[in-house]
Coordinates of C-alpha atoms in Angstrom, one line a residue:
M1 CA -12.2 -13.8 -39.7
A2 CA -13.9 -13.7 -36.3
P3 CA -16.8 -16.1 -35.8
T4 CA -20.4 -14.9 -36.1
P5 CA -21.6 -13.8 -32.6
H6 CA -23.8 -16.5 -31.0
R7 CA -26.9 -15.1 -29.3
W8 CA -28.1 -17.2 -26.5
Q9 CA -31.4 -16.6 -24.8
P10 CA -31.8 -17.7 -21.2
P11 CA -34.7 -20.1 -20.8
G12 CA -38.0 -18.4 -19.7
R13 CA -36.7 -14.8 -20.3
A14 CA -37.2 -12.5 -23.2
H15 CA -34.3 -11.5 -25.4
F16 CA -33.4 -7.8 -25.4
P17 CA -31.4 -6.4 -28.2
P18 CA -28.0 -5.0 -27.3
T19 CA -27.8 -1.3 -26.7
H20 CA -24.0 -0.7 -26.7
R21 CA -20.7 -2.4 -27.6
N22 CA -18.5 -1.1 -24.8
E23 CA -18.3 -1.0 -21.1
T24 CA -21.0 1.0 -19.4
S25 CA -18.4 3.5 -18.1
S26 CA -18.9 5.6 -21.2
P27 CA -21.3 8.5 -20.5
R28 CA -22.3 8.7 -24.2
I29 CA -24.3 5.5 -23.9
A30 CA -26.1 6.5 -20.7
S31 CA -29.4 7.2 -22.5
N32 CA -29.5 4.0 -24.4
L33 CA -28.5 2.0 -21.4
L34 CA -31.3 3.5 -19.3
S35 CA -33.8 2.9 -22.0
S36 CA -32.9 -0.7 -21.9
Q37 CA -33.1 -0.7 -18.1
R38 CA -36.7 0.4 -18.3
R39 CA -37.6 -2.8 -20.2
L40 CA -35.8 -5.3 -18.0
R41 CA -37.8 -7.0 -15.3
H42 CA -36.1 -7.4 -11.9
H43 CA -37.1 -8.5 -8.4
P44 CA -34.5 -7.1 -6.0
A45 CA -33.8 -8.4 -2.5
A46 CA -31.4 -7.7 0.3
G47 CA -30.0 -9.0 3.6
D48 CA -27.1 -8.8 5.9
H49 CA -26.0 -12.3 7.2
Q50 CA -22.3 -13.0 7.8
A51 CA -20.6 -14.8 4.9
R52 CA -17.9 -17.4 5.4
V53 CA -15.9 -19.9 3.3
I54 CA -16.8 -23.5 3.8
P55 CA -15.7 -26.7 2.1
S56 CA -17.5 -27.7 -1.1
S57 CA -18.1 -31.3 -2.3
T58 CA -16.4 -32.5 -5.4
G59 CA -18.1 -33.5 -8.5
N60 CA -19.6 -32.0 -11.7
L61 CA -20.4 -28.3 -11.3
V62 CA -23.5 -28.5 -13.4
N63 CA -24.9 -31.3 -11.2
D64 CA -23.9 -29.3 -8.1
Y65 CA -25.9 -26.3 -9.3
Q66 CA -29.0 -28.3 -10.3
R67 CA -29.3 -29.9 -6.8
T68 CA -28.3 -26.9 -4.7
N69 CA -28.9 -23.2 -4.6
L70 CA -25.2 -22.4 -5.3
I71 CA -24.4 -19.8 -7.9
P72 CA -21.1 -19.0 -9.5
I73 CA -19.7 -15.6 -8.4
F74 CA -18.0 -13.0 -10.5
P75 CA -16.4 -10.2 -8.4
L76 CA -16.2 -6.8 -10.1
S77 CA -14.4 -3.6 -9.2
T78 CA -17.7 -1.7 -9.7
V79 CA -21.2 -2.0 -8.2
F80 CA -23.8 -3.6 -10.4
F81 CA -27.5 -2.7 -9.8
P82 CA -30.8 -4.4 -10.6
G83 CA -32.0 -3.5 -14.1
Q84 CA -28.6 -2.3 -15.2
V85 CA -27.2 -3.5 -18.5
K86 CA -23.4 -4.2 -18.8
M87 CA -20.9 -5.8 -21.2
L88 CA -18.2 -8.0 -19.8
Y89 CA -15.0 -9.2 -21.5
I90 CA -14.3 -12.9 -20.5
F91 CA -10.8 -14.0 -21.0
E92 CA -9.6 -15.9 -17.9
P93 CA -10.0 -19.7 -18.1
R94 CA -11.9 -19.8 -14.7
Y95 CA -14.5 -17.3 -16.0
K96 CA -14.8 -19.0 -19.3
A97 CA -15.6 -22.1 -17.3
L98 CA -18.2 -20.1 -15.4
L99 CA -19.7 -18.8 -18.6
Q100 CA -20.0 -22.3 -20.1
M101 CA -21.7 -23.6 -17.0
C102 CA -24.2 -20.8 -17.1
I103 CA -25.0 -21.4 -20.7
H104 CA -25.3 -25.1 -20.2
T105 CA -27.7 -24.8 -17.2
G106 CA -29.5 -21.6 -18.2
S107 CA -28.6 -20.1 -14.9
P108 CA -27.5 -16.6 -13.9
F109 CA -24.3 -15.8 -12.0
G110 CA -23.8 -13.5 -9.2
I111 CA -21.9 -10.2 -9.4
V112 CA -20.5 -8.7 -6.2
L113 CA -18.2 -5.8 -5.5
D114 CA -14.7 -7.0 -4.9
R115 CA -12.7 -6.0 -1.9
P116 CA -9.1 -4.6 -2.3
P117 CA -6.4 -6.6 -0.5
T118 CA -4.9 -5.2 2.7
R119 CA -1.9 -6.0 4.7
D120 CA -3.9 -7.9 7.3
E121 CA -6.2 -9.6 4.7
P122 CA -4.3 -10.1 1.4
H123 CA -7.1 -12.3 -0.1
P124 CA -10.3 -10.9 1.2
L125 CA -13.7 -12.2 0.2
P126 CA -15.9 -9.9 -1.8
H127 CA -19.0 -8.0 -0.4
R128 CA -21.9 -10.1 0.6
V129 CA -24.8 -8.2 -1.1
G130 CA -24.8 -8.5 -4.9
V131 CA -27.1 -8.9 -8.0
L132 CA -27.9 -11.8 -10.2
A133 CA -26.5 -11.3 -13.7
H134 CA -28.7 -12.7 -16.6
I135 CA -26.9 -13.3 -19.9
F136 CA -28.7 -12.1 -23.0
Q137 CA -26.0 -12.1 -25.6
V138 CA -22.7 -14.1 -26.0
A139 CA -20.2 -13.2 -28.7
R140 CA -17.2 -15.6 -29.0
Q141 CA -14.1 -14.0 -30.4
S142 CA -11.4 -15.5 -32.7
D143 CA -9.0 -15.7 -29.8
D144 CA -11.4 -17.8 -27.8
T145 CA -12.4 -14.9 -25.5
Y146 CA -16.0 -13.7 -25.1
H147 CA -17.9 -10.5 -24.9
I148 CA -21.2 -11.0 -23.1
Q149 CA -24.0 -8.7 -22.3
I150 CA -25.9 -9.0 -19.0
Y151 CA -28.7 -7.4 -17.2
G152 CA -29.2 -7.1 -13.4
G153 CA -31.9 -9.2 -11.9
E154 CA -32.6 -10.0 -8.3
R155 CA -30.5 -8.6 -5.5
F156 CA -29.2 -11.3 -3.2
Q157 CA -27.4 -11.9 0.1
V158 CA -24.5 -14.4 0.4
K159 CA -25.0 -16.9 3.2
Q160 CA -21.8 -18.9 2.5
F161 CA -18.9 -18.8 0.1
F162 CA -17.4 -21.9 -1.5
Q163 CA -13.9 -21.7 -2.9
T164 CA -12.8 -25.2 -4.0
R165 CA -13.2 -24.7 -7.7
S166 CA -11.4 -22.4 -10.1
F167 CA -14.0 -19.7 -9.5
L168 CA -15.9 -18.6 -6.4
Q169 CA -19.3 -20.0 -5.6
A170 CA -21.9 -19.0 -3.0
E171 CA -25.1 -20.1 -1.4
I172 CA -27.4 -17.1 -1.6
T173 CA -30.7 -15.9 -0.2
S174 CA -33.0 -13.5 -1.9
F175 CA -35.2 -10.9 -0.1
P176 CA -37.6 -8.4 -1.7
L177 CA -37.0 -4.7 -1.3
A178 CA -39.4 -3.7 1.4
Q179 CA -42.1 -1.1 1.3
T180 CA -42.1 -0.7 -2.5
D181 CA -45.8 0.1 -2.6
S182 CA -46.0 2.3 0.4
E183 CA -47.4 5.8 0.3
E184 CA -44.1 7.1 1.8
A185 CA -42.2 5.5 -1.1
Q186 CA -44.4 7.1 -3.7
L187 CA -44.0 10.6 -2.1
L188 CA -40.3 10.2 -1.9
A189 CA -40.2 8.9 -5.5
D190 CA -41.8 12.2 -6.7
A191 CA -39.1 14.2 -4.9
V192 CA -36.3 11.9 -6.2
G193 CA -37.6 12.0 -9.8
E194 CA -37.6 15.8 -9.8
M195 CA -34.1 16.0 -8.2
L196 CA -32.8 13.4 -10.7
E197 CA -33.9 15.5 -13.6
M198 CA -32.2 18.5 -12.1
Y199 CA -29.0 16.4 -11.5
L200 CA -28.9 15.1 -15.1
D201 CA -29.4 18.6 -16.5
A202 CA -26.5 19.8 -14.4
L203 CA -24.3 16.8 -15.3
T204 CA -25.0 17.3 -19.0
E205 CA -24.1 21.0 -18.7
A206 CA -20.9 20.4 -16.7
S207 CA -19.6 17.4 -18.6
G208 CA -20.6 18.1 -22.2
Y209 CA -22.2 14.7 -22.5
D210 CA -25.9 13.9 -22.9
F211 CA -27.3 12.4 -19.7
Q212 CA -30.9 12.9 -20.4
L213 CA -33.3 9.9 -20.0
P214 CA -35.2 8.9 -23.1
D215 CA -37.8 7.2 -20.9
F216 CA -38.3 7.9 -17.3
P217 CA -38.5 4.9 -14.9
E218 CA -42.0 3.6 -14.6
T219 CA -42.0 2.4 -11.0
P220 CA -40.5 3.8 -7.8
E221 CA -38.2 0.7 -7.5
Q222 CA -36.9 1.2 -11.0
L223 CA -36.4 4.9 -10.3
A224 CA -34.3 4.1 -7.2
Y225 CA -31.9 1.9 -9.1
V226 CA -31.6 4.2 -12.1
T227 CA -30.7 7.0 -9.6
A228 CA -28.2 4.8 -7.8
S229 CA -26.5 3.8 -11.1
M230 CA -26.3 7.5 -12.3
L231 CA -24.9 9.0 -9.1
Q232 CA -21.3 10.0 -9.5
I233 CA -20.2 8.6 -6.2
N234 CA -17.6 6.1 -5.1
N235 CA -18.0 2.3 -4.8
R236 CA -18.2 2.4 -1.1
Q237 CA -21.2 4.7 -1.2
K238 CA -22.8 2.8 -4.1
Q239 CA -22.5 -0.5 -2.2
A240 CA -24.1 1.1 0.8
L241 CA -27.1 2.0 -1.4
L242 CA -27.3 -1.5 -2.7
T243 CA -27.5 -3.0 0.8
I244 CA -30.5 -0.8 2.0
S245 CA -33.5 -3.1 2.5
A246 CA -36.4 -0.7 2.4
L247 CA -37.3 1.6 -0.6
P248 CA -38.1 4.7 1.5
D249 CA -34.7 4.5 3.2
L250 CA -33.0 4.1 -0.1
F251 CA -34.8 7.2 -1.5
R252 CA -33.8 9.2 1.6
Q253 CA -30.2 8.3 1.2
E254 CA -30.3 9.1 -2.5
I255 CA -31.8 12.5 -1.8
Q256 CA -28.8 13.3 0.4
H257 CA -26.4 12.3 -2.4
L258 CA -28.4 14.3 -5.0
I259 CA -28.3 17.4 -2.9
S260 CA -24.5 17.2 -2.6
E261 CA -24.0 16.3 -6.2
I262 CA -26.3 19.1 -7.6
D263 CA -24.4 21.6 -5.4
L264 CA -21.1 20.3 -6.9
M265 CA -22.4 20.4 -10.5
D266 CA -23.7 24.0 -9.9
W267 CA -20.3 25.0 -8.6
I268 CA -18.6 23.5 -11.6
N269 CA -21.0 25.2 -14.0
D270 CA -20.5 28.5 -12.3
T271 CA -16.8 28.2 -12.0
I272 CA -15.5 26.6 -15.2
E273 CA -15.9 28.5 -18.4
S274 CA -15.4 25.5 -20.8
P275 CA -17.3 22.7 -19.1
A276 CA -16.4 20.2 -21.9
N277 CA -12.7 20.8 -21.6
N278 CA -11.8 17.6 -19.9
I279 CA -12.8 18.9 -16.5
F280 CA -14.2 15.5 -15.6
D281 CA -11.0 13.6 -16.3
G282 CA -10.4 11.5 -13.2
Y283 CA -13.9 12.1 -11.8
G284 CA -15.8 9.1 -10.6
P285 CA -14.7 5.7 -9.3
E286 CA -13.4 4.5 -12.6
G287 CA -11.5 7.7 -13.5
V288 CA -14.2 8.8 -15.9
I289 CA -17.9 9.6 -15.6
S290 CA -19.5 6.3 -15.2
L291 CA -22.7 4.5 -14.3
N292 CA -20.8 2.5 -11.6

């Protein structure tokens, strides 16, 4: 019999009930996920300094974290956004060690988009702009693996990578998303909100899945990240959105993506007679409709 899941609440943060049991790649859970996103507080930031690997001192990792601003890094093959909710399956020993450290210290870890190996760079470092992942549920399995649920917090910029332990660490800097309260951002938010509703309607019709939002984002900043997570674009394009430093610029780029995506959905809806007949197989960066 599997052990009873252990729920762990990060110090100083509210516990949010789980909204799903699988990876966020499933379109059927989009509405529940976005409802949870609405309730999660986040303070995004960005930057663009050069990252590099430097030596790290030896010693206890917990002590290292408490006296520095190092965070453990978890590279993923998908882009993770502030406010997003995701489940991760932890089975590698190095990431189980990462998890135990985060539980012990009450600290988040950093999620960054991994880079694929190339002929010239067989072991590349991941991207330098990522998001802090806050753990709000841990379930240990009978085979000593873990399912954890996380939500996206602050966006960060990697200053330096450290790679002397079993998992990657980084020194990070946090910068707030600029111009979030500007009049321009509010005007663009109105346009993006209308286009997002059109896009989700078209996605729902074309895919046969329900993409409607149960609760619309309350602030322009939340709207920007919900839009970024819902766009069916590739990881390179999503990472580019994640690195934009000012909210009006982020909205303008999303408008361009929404125009292209709405045109594509309209073409699909006008062309395909049976929209739910697996026409989206292989569509999106993970091979299915996804929020990454």
